[in-house]
Amino acid sequence: MNSASAQGAMRPASELETGTRTSSKRRILAWASWDWGSAAFNAVMTTFVFTVYLTSNAFGGEDSASAVLGAALAVAGLAIALLAPVTGQRSDAGGRRKLWLGVNSAAVAILTALCFFVFPHPEFLLLGACLIALGNVFFEFAGVNYNAMLAQVSTPQNIGKVSGFGWGAGYLGGIVALLIVLQLFVQPAFDWFGASTTDSLNIRLVAVFSALWFFVFALPVLFAVPELPRTTQAARLGFLASYGLLLRRIKAIYATSPHTIYFLLASAVFRDGLAAVFTFGGIIAAGTFGFALSQVIFFAIFGNVVAAIGAVIGGFLDDKVGPKAVITGSLVGLLIAGTAILVLGNGNYSFFGMDWAGSTTFWVFGLFLCLFVGPAQSSSRAYLARLAPHGESGELFGLYATTGRAVSFLAPALFTLCITVATPLVPAGQAQRWGILGIMVVLLAGLLVLLPVKSPDQAPIAVVPAA
């Protein structure tokens, strides 16, 4: 543990304050490249393409295949919640943050590539589900170290812009990767061997493409950003002993910087609502507003562009007015846009002599939702980086991942509950719209929990015990 954060220090220092005083564009671009590349796993493998393939009739039917995939992802989520803080802690103490970012990124790339061997037969379902689930585990471990490196490539003056730039790169990278996948594999623009649908070769090659995409764009950060200095006073701890140290540090953080813990809890709630906006957005577009699949994909592309713009703009505002103001404003914007979609629904209206269709409602206010999601996500990362004690960013971002996983059931549960309650009360086909209310409740709860939390510049840096 650095003396700046040891017990008895006059004023503990954050890792951001003790880091670099200048910010290199080369390092920022290299760091953001990882975000760009990671979209191949997030957008292509786990959201729009491979998991859709894995839950198709070829694997025994959508219901049974979805149940298997859901169970595998649930186990993965539990593993992430239990292991993420300790893996971050040990990479911090050993001065191996970049090393473990590389190891975990390589593991994700390998597991993604192995999905090529998931042939479209029921006996391969378990293999595919396990590969995706393991990929999620290692992806989250990599993300802990990646987020912790934010303080290594930014300064107190530009951390918001750097974080927003990274999020924006991730959104745009997802768009580019999806467009390439659509043009080469899913709906090929020309005839080549990768377009063959025999044994779903085209979809299995998507896995190979995604692995290469992620691996290539994950490399720059490993060369451009220096390794974290090893903590000379850190003792060698066994794996189980690391949990004892983790508990002592959580208690110390609460005792000396309680608002750090309050923010972790508040962000866990509203981040679940943010995730639900993208998770259920396409479902609502198709089910409530009657969008065809092509229209959903078209909206997803525009939505990601708008989210990227929002993340970049939010990053600039973050450095001017602080992350709490950006997050608060974004959550208010989300609540207004979501409420408009809920109230207006798919009805046709006339405003000042102009016709307003249901599809227009979703396009306008749906894009507003996307606009505010990016800044909220970006500033949450920058908020926590500002409060991380020197040499403790990995452990703190591990807790960030754990708290997020702990409440990840909230938005899906309330989305389902609101639809269930509304079904006998509204006309047929109108109940799904009320699922939006469940998401809005989660976002509102996150906002209310966040309001009493102090801004990073008003909250003390935690004093944490050494190993």
Short mmCIF file of C-alpha atoms in Angstrom, two decimals:
data_model
loop_
_atom_site.label_atom_id
_atom_site.label_comp_id
_atom_site.label_asym_id
_atom_site.label_seq_id
_atom_site.Cartn_x
_atom_site.Cartn_y
_atom_site.Cartn_z
CA MET A 1 0.00 0.00 0.00
CA ASN A 2 1.33 3.39 -0.94
CA SER A 3 2.04 5.61 2.04
CA ALA A 4 -0.42 8.14 0.69
CA SER A 5 -3.24 5.76 1.54
CA ALA A 6 -1.81 4.06 4.58
CA GLN A 7 -3.39 4.48 7.98
CA GLY A 8 -2.34 7.70 9.62
CA ALA A 9 -1.74 9.68 6.43
CA MET A 10 -2.86 13.31 6.60
CA ARG A 11 -4.92 13.12 3.45
CA PRO A 12 -5.21 9.97 1.36
CA ALA A 13 -4.61 10.48 -2.35
CA SER A 14 -6.67 9.08 -5.18
CA GLU A 15 -4.99 7.12 -7.93
CA LEU A 16 -6.03 9.85 -10.34
CA GLU A 17 -4.27 12.54 -8.28
CA THR A 18 -1.07 10.53 -7.94
CA GLY A 19 -1.01 9.52 -11.59
CA THR A 20 0.22 11.27 -14.68
CA ARG A 21 -0.04 15.07 -14.89
CA THR A 22 -0.19 15.04 -18.66
CA SER A 23 -2.37 12.99 -20.94
CA SER A 24 -1.00 11.42 -24.11
CA LYS A 25 -3.32 11.23 -27.12
CA ARG A 26 -1.51 8.07 -28.16
CA ARG A 27 -2.28 6.36 -24.85
CA ILE A 28 -5.90 7.53 -24.87
CA LEU A 29 -6.44 6.17 -28.39
CA ALA A 30 -4.75 2.89 -27.45
CA TRP A 31 -6.89 2.60 -24.31
CA ALA A 32 -10.13 3.41 -26.17
CA SER A 33 -9.21 0.86 -28.84
CA TRP A 34 -10.05 -1.87 -26.32
CA ASP A 35 -13.56 -0.43 -25.94
CA TRP A 36 -13.92 -0.35 -29.74
CA GLY A 37 -12.84 -3.98 -30.07
CA SER A 38 -14.88 -5.26 -27.13
CA ALA A 39 -18.08 -4.39 -29.02
CA ALA A 40 -17.55 -7.52 -31.13
CA PHE A 41 -18.17 -9.63 -28.03
CA ASN A 42 -20.93 -7.44 -26.58
CA ALA A 43 -22.93 -6.51 -29.66
CA VAL A 44 -22.21 -9.40 -32.03
CA MET A 45 -21.76 -12.44 -29.80
CA THR A 46 -23.98 -11.80 -26.78
CA THR A 47 -26.71 -9.48 -28.10
CA PHE A 48 -27.61 -9.55 -31.79
CA VAL A 49 -26.12 -12.56 -33.57
CA PHE A 50 -24.59 -15.57 -31.83
CA THR A 51 -26.98 -15.88 -28.88
CA VAL A 52 -29.89 -15.52 -31.32
CA TYR A 53 -28.38 -18.43 -33.29
CA LEU A 54 -27.87 -20.41 -30.07
CA THR A 55 -31.53 -20.08 -29.06
CA SER A 56 -32.91 -21.03 -32.47
CA ASN A 57 -34.88 -24.16 -33.35
CA ALA A 58 -31.68 -25.89 -34.46
CA PHE A 59 -30.73 -26.32 -30.81
CA GLY A 60 -34.00 -27.81 -29.63
CA GLY A 61 -36.36 -24.86 -29.66
CA GLU A 62 -36.28 -21.28 -28.43
CA ASP A 63 -37.77 -21.99 -25.01
CA SER A 64 -35.51 -24.86 -23.95
CA ALA A 65 -32.38 -23.37 -25.52
CA SER A 66 -33.05 -20.00 -23.89
CA ALA A 67 -33.45 -21.72 -20.53
CA VAL A 68 -30.08 -23.44 -20.88
CA LEU A 69 -28.36 -20.24 -21.98
CA GLY A 70 -30.03 -18.29 -19.18
CA ALA A 71 -28.89 -20.81 -16.58
CA ALA A 72 -25.32 -20.69 -17.88
CA LEU A 73 -25.29 -16.89 -17.81
CA ALA A 74 -26.74 -16.91 -14.28
CA VAL A 75 -23.88 -19.10 -13.06
CA ALA A 76 -21.44 -16.80 -14.85
CA GLY A 77 -23.01 -13.79 -13.16
CA LEU A 78 -22.59 -15.40 -9.75
CA ALA A 79 -18.93 -16.18 -10.50
CA ILE A 80 -18.34 -12.57 -11.55
CA ALA A 81 -20.01 -11.20 -8.42
CA LEU A 82 -17.90 -13.42 -6.15
CA LEU A 83 -14.55 -13.14 -7.93
CA ALA A 84 -14.33 -9.69 -9.57
CA PRO A 85 -13.25 -7.65 -6.50
CA VAL A 86 -10.55 -10.11 -5.49
CA THR A 87 -9.13 -10.43 -9.00
CA GLY A 88 -8.95 -6.63 -9.18
CA GLN A 89 -7.32 -6.47 -5.75
CA ARG A 90 -4.63 -8.99 -6.63
CA SER A 91 -3.77 -7.36 -9.95
CA ASP A 92 -3.45 -4.00 -8.14
CA ALA A 93 -1.14 -5.34 -5.45
CA GLY A 94 1.02 -7.37 -7.81
CA GLY A 95 1.53 -4.51 -10.27
CA ARG A 96 0.00 -6.70 -12.97
CA ARG A 97 -3.07 -4.77 -14.04
CA LYS A 98 -2.04 -4.65 -17.70
CA LEU A 99 -0.87 -8.27 -17.62
CA TRP A 100 -4.25 -9.51 -16.42
CA LEU A 101 -6.06 -7.26 -18.88
CA GLY A 102 -4.08 -9.03 -21.61
CA VAL A 103 -4.61 -12.52 -20.18
CA ASN A 104 -8.35 -12.08 -19.73
CA SER A 105 -8.76 -10.43 -23.14
CA ALA A 106 -6.89 -13.33 -24.76
CA ALA A 107 -9.16 -15.78 -22.91
CA VAL A 108 -12.24 -14.00 -24.27
CA ALA A 109 -10.83 -14.11 -27.81
CA ILE A 110 -10.03 -17.84 -27.55
CA LEU A 111 -13.43 -18.74 -26.10
CA THR A 112 -15.13 -16.66 -28.79
CA ALA A 113 -13.14 -18.39 -31.55
CA LEU A 114 -14.05 -21.81 -30.12
CA CYS A 115 -17.71 -20.99 -30.78
CA PHE A 116 -16.88 -21.90 -34.40
CA PHE A 117 -17.25 -25.53 -33.29
CA VAL A 118 -20.82 -25.03 -32.06
CA PHE A 119 -22.64 -26.80 -34.88
CA PRO A 120 -26.42 -26.34 -35.29
CA HIS A 121 -27.46 -29.49 -33.43
CA PRO A 122 -29.00 -29.87 -29.95
CA GLU A 123 -25.98 -31.78 -28.63
CA PHE A 124 -23.83 -28.67 -29.14
CA LEU A 125 -26.12 -26.36 -27.13
CA LEU A 126 -24.35 -26.92 -23.81
CA LEU A 127 -20.95 -26.28 -25.41
CA GLY A 128 -22.15 -23.01 -26.90
CA ALA A 129 -23.81 -21.87 -23.67
CA CYS A 130 -20.71 -22.67 -21.63
CA LEU A 131 -18.39 -20.86 -24.06
CA ILE A 132 -20.56 -17.72 -24.00
CA ALA A 133 -20.89 -17.87 -20.21
CA LEU A 134 -17.14 -18.31 -19.68
CA GLY A 135 -16.51 -15.56 -22.17
CA ASN A 136 -18.70 -13.25 -20.08
CA VAL A 137 -16.74 -14.11 -16.94
CA PHE A 138 -13.35 -13.33 -18.47
CA PHE A 139 -14.77 -10.28 -20.25
CA GLU A 140 -15.91 -8.81 -16.93
CA PHE A 141 -12.51 -9.58 -15.35
CA ALA A 142 -10.82 -7.80 -18.25
CA GLY A 143 -13.25 -4.91 -17.88
CA VAL A 144 -12.31 -4.47 -14.22
CA ASN A 145 -8.66 -3.93 -15.15
CA TYR A 146 -9.54 -1.87 -18.22
CA ASN A 147 -11.73 0.53 -16.23
CA ALA A 148 -9.08 0.77 -13.53
CA MET A 149 -6.58 1.95 -16.16
CA LEU A 150 -8.71 5.05 -16.80
CA ALA A 151 -6.74 6.86 -14.10
CA GLN A 152 -3.49 5.90 -15.85
CA VAL A 153 -4.39 7.55 -19.16
CA SER A 154 -6.23 10.64 -17.91
CA THR A 155 -5.78 13.58 -15.57
CA PRO A 156 -8.19 15.27 -13.13
CA GLN A 157 -8.83 17.86 -15.85
CA ASN A 158 -9.85 15.49 -18.66
CA ILE A 159 -11.00 12.22 -17.06
CA GLY A 160 -14.61 12.86 -18.09
CA LYS A 161 -13.69 13.43 -21.74
CA VAL A 162 -11.44 10.37 -21.80
CA SER A 163 -14.10 8.11 -20.27
CA GLY A 164 -16.74 9.49 -22.66
CA PHE A 165 -14.42 8.97 -25.61
CA GLY A 166 -13.96 5.33 -24.61
CA TRP A 167 -17.70 4.72 -24.32
CA GLY A 168 -18.28 6.46 -27.64
CA ALA A 169 -15.64 4.28 -29.28
CA GLY A 170 -17.40 1.21 -27.94
CA TYR A 171 -20.76 2.22 -29.40
CA LEU A 172 -19.27 3.08 -32.80
CA GLY A 173 -17.17 -0.08 -32.83
CA GLY A 174 -20.34 -2.10 -32.31
CA ILE A 175 -21.97 -0.43 -35.30
CA VAL A 176 -19.00 -1.08 -37.59
CA ALA A 177 -18.65 -4.69 -36.44
CA LEU A 178 -22.38 -5.35 -36.93
CA LEU A 179 -22.39 -3.81 -40.39
CA ILE A 180 -19.42 -5.97 -41.44
CA VAL A 181 -21.09 -9.08 -40.02
CA LEU A 182 -24.34 -8.29 -41.83
CA GLN A 183 -22.62 -7.62 -45.17
CA LEU A 184 -20.21 -10.58 -45.04
CA PHE A 185 -22.04 -13.31 -43.14
CA VAL A 186 -25.69 -12.75 -42.21
CA GLN A 187 -26.93 -11.10 -45.42
CA PRO A 188 -23.81 -11.36 -47.61
CA ALA A 189 -23.45 -8.69 -50.28
CA PHE A 190 -21.51 -11.09 -52.53
CA ASP A 191 -20.97 -14.83 -52.88
CA TRP A 192 -17.97 -16.30 -51.05
CA PHE A 193 -17.32 -19.40 -48.94
CA GLY A 194 -18.16 -17.52 -45.71
CA ALA A 195 -21.68 -16.93 -47.02
CA SER A 196 -22.46 -20.65 -47.00
CA THR A 197 -25.32 -21.59 -44.68
CA THR A 198 -24.40 -25.29 -44.68
CA ASP A 199 -24.13 -26.31 -41.01
CA SER A 200 -24.53 -22.57 -40.30
CA LEU A 201 -20.96 -21.96 -41.47
CA ASN A 202 -21.67 -18.26 -41.97
CA ILE A 203 -22.78 -17.78 -38.34
CA ARG A 204 -19.95 -19.91 -36.97
CA LEU A 205 -17.49 -17.78 -38.93
CA VAL A 206 -18.98 -14.74 -37.21
CA ALA A 207 -17.41 -16.12 -34.02
CA VAL A 208 -13.99 -16.27 -35.68
CA PHE A 209 -14.40 -12.74 -37.00
CA SER A 210 -15.44 -11.46 -33.56
CA ALA A 211 -12.48 -13.15 -31.88
CA LEU A 212 -10.02 -11.59 -34.33
CA TRP A 213 -11.70 -8.18 -34.12
CA PHE A 214 -11.51 -8.13 -30.33
CA PHE A 215 -7.96 -9.49 -30.18
CA VAL A 216 -6.54 -7.03 -32.71
CA PHE A 217 -8.11 -3.96 -31.12
CA ALA A 218 -7.20 -5.11 -27.61
CA LEU A 219 -3.48 -5.09 -28.42
CA PRO A 220 -2.72 -1.32 -28.56
CA VAL A 221 -3.43 -0.69 -24.87
CA LEU A 222 -1.02 -3.48 -23.92
CA PHE A 223 1.83 -1.74 -25.73
CA ALA A 224 1.04 1.93 -25.16
CA VAL A 225 0.06 2.09 -21.47
CA PRO A 226 2.73 1.24 -18.86
CA GLU A 227 2.19 -1.40 -16.21
CA LEU A 228 1.00 -0.38 -12.76
CA PRO A 229 3.95 -0.07 -10.33
CA ARG A 230 4.12 -2.98 -7.92
CA THR A 231 3.06 -2.20 -4.37
CA THR A 232 6.26 -2.82 -2.42
CA GLN A 233 4.54 -3.16 0.95
CA ALA A 234 1.92 -5.65 -0.25
CA ALA A 235 2.06 -9.01 1.44
CA ARG A 236 1.55 -12.24 -0.44
CA LEU A 237 -1.94 -13.46 0.37
CA GLY A 238 -3.66 -16.74 -0.32
CA PHE A 239 -6.79 -16.58 -2.40
CA LEU A 240 -9.16 -17.08 0.53
CA ALA A 241 -7.20 -14.59 2.65
CA SER A 242 -7.85 -12.02 -0.07
CA TYR A 243 -11.54 -12.08 0.88
CA GLY A 244 -10.68 -11.25 4.47
CA LEU A 245 -8.68 -8.27 3.24
CA LEU A 246 -11.55 -7.29 0.93
CA LEU A 247 -14.03 -7.23 3.83
CA ARG A 248 -11.66 -5.17 5.97
CA ARG A 249 -11.24 -2.69 3.14
CA ILE A 250 -14.99 -2.40 2.53
CA LYS A 251 -15.43 -1.60 6.23
CA ALA A 252 -12.58 0.93 6.05
CA ILE A 253 -14.05 2.57 2.94
CA TYR A 254 -17.42 2.88 4.65
CA ALA A 255 -15.82 4.32 7.79
CA THR A 256 -13.60 6.89 6.06
CA SER A 257 -15.43 7.56 2.76
CA PRO A 258 -19.04 6.37 3.12
CA HIS A 259 -20.14 8.20 -0.02
CA THR A 260 -17.96 5.83 -2.06
CA ILE A 261 -20.14 2.96 -0.84
CA TYR A 262 -23.31 5.02 -1.33
CA PHE A 263 -22.33 5.66 -4.94
CA LEU A 264 -21.63 1.97 -5.56
CA LEU A 265 -25.15 1.15 -4.33
CA ALA A 266 -26.85 3.97 -6.24
CA SER A 267 -25.01 3.22 -9.46
CA ALA A 268 -25.84 -0.48 -9.18
CA VAL A 269 -29.54 0.42 -9.28
CA PHE A 270 -29.53 2.97 -12.08
CA ARG A 271 -27.01 0.98 -14.17
CA ASP A 272 -29.49 -1.90 -14.16
CA GLY A 273 -32.07 0.48 -15.57
CA LEU A 274 -29.60 1.72 -18.20
CA ALA A 275 -28.87 -1.85 -19.28
CA ALA A 276 -32.60 -2.53 -19.55
CA VAL A 277 -33.07 0.36 -22.00
CA PHE A 278 -30.93 -1.48 -24.55
CA THR A 279 -31.99 -5.00 -23.51
CA PHE A 280 -35.72 -4.36 -23.95
CA GLY A 281 -35.61 -1.51 -26.47
CA GLY A 282 -35.68 -3.79 -29.50
CA ILE A 283 -38.37 -5.97 -27.95
CA ILE A 284 -40.61 -2.96 -27.34
CA ALA A 285 -39.93 -1.58 -30.83
CA ALA A 286 -41.08 -4.85 -32.41
CA GLY A 287 -43.88 -5.82 -30.02
CA THR A 288 -45.48 -2.49 -29.14
CA PHE A 289 -44.64 -0.33 -32.15
CA GLY A 290 -44.71 -3.02 -34.84
CA PHE A 291 -41.17 -2.56 -36.15
CA ALA A 292 -39.93 -5.25 -38.53
CA LEU A 293 -36.53 -6.84 -37.82
CA SER A 294 -34.86 -4.67 -40.44
CA GLN A 295 -36.35 -1.58 -38.80
CA VAL A 296 -35.14 -2.72 -35.38
CA ILE A 297 -31.59 -3.14 -36.71
CA PHE A 298 -31.82 0.23 -38.45
CA PHE A 299 -32.93 1.85 -35.19
CA ALA A 300 -30.15 0.04 -33.29
CA ILE A 301 -27.55 1.54 -35.62
CA PHE A 302 -28.93 5.06 -35.23
CA GLY A 303 -29.34 4.51 -31.49
CA ASN A 304 -25.69 3.54 -31.08
CA VAL A 305 -24.58 6.59 -33.06
CA VAL A 306 -26.67 8.86 -30.84
CA ALA A 307 -25.43 7.09 -27.68
CA ALA A 308 -21.83 7.61 -28.83
CA ILE A 309 -22.48 11.32 -29.42
CA GLY A 310 -24.13 11.57 -26.02
CA ALA A 311 -21.17 9.86 -24.32
CA VAL A 312 -18.68 12.28 -25.90
CA ILE A 313 -20.77 15.36 -25.07
CA GLY A 314 -21.35 14.05 -21.56
CA GLY A 315 -17.61 13.58 -21.15
CA PHE A 316 -16.96 17.25 -21.89
CA LEU A 317 -19.70 18.30 -19.47
CA ASP A 318 -18.32 15.92 -16.85
CA ASP A 319 -15.06 17.85 -16.70
CA LYS A 320 -16.95 21.17 -16.51
CA VAL A 321 -19.75 20.51 -14.01
CA GLY A 322 -18.77 17.17 -12.46
CA PRO A 323 -19.98 13.59 -12.98
CA LYS A 324 -22.86 13.73 -10.51
CA ALA A 325 -24.53 16.57 -12.39
CA VAL A 326 -24.14 14.69 -15.69
CA ILE A 327 -25.54 11.46 -14.24
CA THR A 328 -28.44 13.26 -12.55
CA GLY A 329 -29.32 15.20 -15.69
CA SER A 330 -29.10 12.04 -17.79
CA LEU A 331 -31.40 10.10 -15.47
CA VAL A 332 -33.95 12.94 -15.54
CA GLY A 333 -33.75 12.98 -19.34
CA LEU A 334 -34.27 9.22 -19.44
CA LEU A 335 -37.30 9.46 -17.18
CA ILE A 336 -38.88 12.18 -19.36
CA ALA A 337 -38.25 10.30 -22.62
CA GLY A 338 -39.38 6.95 -21.20
CA THR A 339 -42.55 8.47 -19.76
CA ALA A 340 -43.36 10.02 -23.16
CA ILE A 341 -43.10 6.60 -24.84
CA LEU A 342 -45.23 5.03 -22.11
CA VAL A 343 -47.97 7.69 -22.26
CA LEU A 344 -48.13 8.17 -26.04
CA GLY A 345 -47.68 4.52 -26.98
CA ASN A 346 -48.37 3.51 -30.55
CA GLY A 347 -51.28 5.90 -30.98
CA ASN A 348 -51.70 8.45 -33.74
CA TYR A 349 -52.02 12.08 -32.70
CA SER A 350 -52.33 15.52 -34.23
CA PHE A 351 -50.23 18.35 -32.83
CA PHE A 352 -50.78 21.87 -34.23
CA GLY A 353 -52.24 20.37 -37.37
CA MET A 354 -49.36 17.91 -37.83
CA ASP A 355 -49.86 14.14 -37.77
CA TRP A 356 -47.80 12.23 -35.23
CA ALA A 357 -47.62 8.45 -35.69
CA GLY A 358 -46.67 5.85 -33.10
CA SER A 359 -43.48 5.03 -35.00
CA THR A 360 -42.51 8.71 -34.75
CA THR A 361 -42.98 8.54 -30.98
CA PHE A 362 -40.53 5.68 -30.71
CA TRP A 363 -37.99 7.17 -33.11
CA VAL A 364 -37.95 10.57 -31.38
CA PHE A 365 -38.08 9.56 -27.74
CA GLY A 366 -36.23 6.28 -28.26
CA LEU A 367 -33.27 8.20 -29.65
CA PHE A 368 -33.51 10.58 -26.69
CA LEU A 369 -33.19 7.54 -24.42
CA CYS A 370 -30.05 6.51 -26.28
CA LEU A 371 -28.67 10.05 -26.04
CA PHE A 372 -28.83 10.00 -22.24
CA VAL A 373 -27.64 6.41 -21.66
CA GLY A 374 -24.09 7.11 -22.87
CA PRO A 375 -23.32 10.04 -20.53
CA ALA A 376 -24.75 8.22 -17.50
CA GLN A 377 -22.54 5.17 -18.15
CA SER A 378 -19.44 7.18 -18.95
CA SER A 379 -19.69 9.53 -15.98
CA SER A 380 -20.35 6.63 -13.60
CA ARG A 381 -16.96 5.20 -14.54
CA ALA A 382 -15.29 8.60 -14.20
CA TYR A 383 -17.04 9.23 -10.86
CA LEU A 384 -15.63 6.06 -9.31
CA ALA A 385 -12.16 6.58 -10.79
CA ARG A 386 -11.99 9.93 -9.00
CA LEU A 387 -12.68 8.24 -5.64
CA ALA A 388 -10.34 5.26 -6.02
CA PRO A 389 -7.54 5.33 -3.40
CA HIS A 390 -3.99 5.15 -4.75
CA GLY A 391 -3.32 1.66 -6.09
CA GLU A 392 -6.85 0.42 -5.41
CA SER A 393 -8.72 1.12 -8.67
CA GLY A 394 -8.86 -2.53 -9.69
CA GLU A 395 -10.39 -3.64 -6.41
CA LEU A 396 -12.89 -0.77 -6.43
CA PHE A 397 -13.98 -1.46 -10.00
CA GLY A 398 -14.31 -5.11 -9.00
CA LEU A 399 -16.81 -3.99 -6.37
CA TYR A 400 -18.45 -1.89 -9.09
CA ALA A 401 -18.98 -5.06 -11.13
CA THR A 402 -20.17 -7.03 -8.09
CA THR A 403 -22.77 -4.50 -6.95
CA GLY A 404 -24.05 -4.25 -10.52
CA ARG A 405 -24.47 -8.00 -10.73
CA ALA A 406 -26.14 -8.16 -7.32
CA VAL A 407 -29.16 -6.10 -8.46
CA SER A 408 -29.23 -7.08 -12.13
CA PHE A 409 -32.58 -8.81 -11.58
CA LEU A 410 -34.44 -5.57 -10.74
CA ALA A 411 -35.27 -4.12 -14.15
CA PRO A 412 -36.11 -7.48 -15.83
CA ALA A 413 -38.30 -8.46 -12.86
CA LEU A 414 -40.20 -5.16 -12.77
CA PHE A 415 -40.52 -5.14 -16.57
CA THR A 416 -42.15 -8.57 -16.41
CA LEU A 417 -44.28 -7.70 -13.35
CA CYS A 418 -45.72 -4.56 -14.94
CA ILE A 419 -46.66 -6.47 -18.10
CA THR A 420 -48.26 -9.23 -16.02
CA VAL A 421 -50.31 -6.76 -13.98
CA ALA A 422 -51.36 -4.80 -17.07
CA THR A 423 -52.38 -7.81 -19.20
CA PRO A 424 -55.93 -8.27 -17.80
CA LEU A 425 -56.47 -4.49 -17.53
CA VAL A 426 -55.66 -3.27 -21.05
CA PRO A 427 -56.66 -4.32 -24.58
CA ALA A 428 -54.85 -7.26 -26.14
CA GLY A 429 -51.41 -6.31 -27.45
CA GLN A 430 -51.15 -3.22 -25.22
CA ALA A 431 -49.63 -4.78 -22.08
CA GLN A 432 -46.02 -4.87 -23.22
CA ARG A 433 -45.88 -1.07 -23.31
CA TRP A 434 -46.41 -1.00 -19.54
CA GLY A 435 -43.16 -2.87 -19.07
CA ILE A 436 -41.55 0.52 -19.67
CA LEU A 437 -42.99 1.59 -16.32
CA GLY A 438 -40.88 -1.07 -14.59
CA ILE A 439 -37.70 0.29 -16.18
CA MET A 440 -38.66 3.86 -15.24
CA VAL A 441 -39.20 2.81 -11.61
CA VAL A 442 -35.66 1.39 -11.47
CA LEU A 443 -34.17 4.55 -13.01
CA LEU A 444 -36.15 6.73 -10.59
CA ALA A 445 -35.02 4.63 -7.63
CA GLY A 446 -31.41 4.97 -8.76
CA LEU A 447 -31.82 8.73 -9.09
CA LEU A 448 -33.34 9.07 -5.61
CA VAL A 449 -30.56 7.01 -4.04
CA LEU A 450 -27.96 9.07 -5.93
CA LEU A 451 -29.26 12.52 -4.91
CA PRO A 452 -27.86 12.49 -1.33
CA VAL A 453 -24.48 11.15 -2.51
CA LYS A 454 -21.74 13.78 -2.49
CA SER A 455 -19.85 14.70 -5.64
CA PRO A 456 -16.30 13.27 -5.85
CA ASP A 457 -14.75 16.67 -5.12
CA GLN A 458 -16.71 16.85 -1.85
CA ALA A 459 -16.17 13.24 -0.71
CA PRO A 460 -12.93 12.18 1.02
CA ILE A 461 -10.71 9.49 -0.44
CA ALA A 462 -10.96 6.33 1.63
CA VAL A 463 -8.18 5.24 3.99
CA VAL A 464 -7.78 1.50 3.44
CA PRO A 465 -5.62 -0.99 5.39
CA ALA A 466 -2.59 -2.54 3.75
CA ALA A 467 -2.50 -6.25 3.01
#
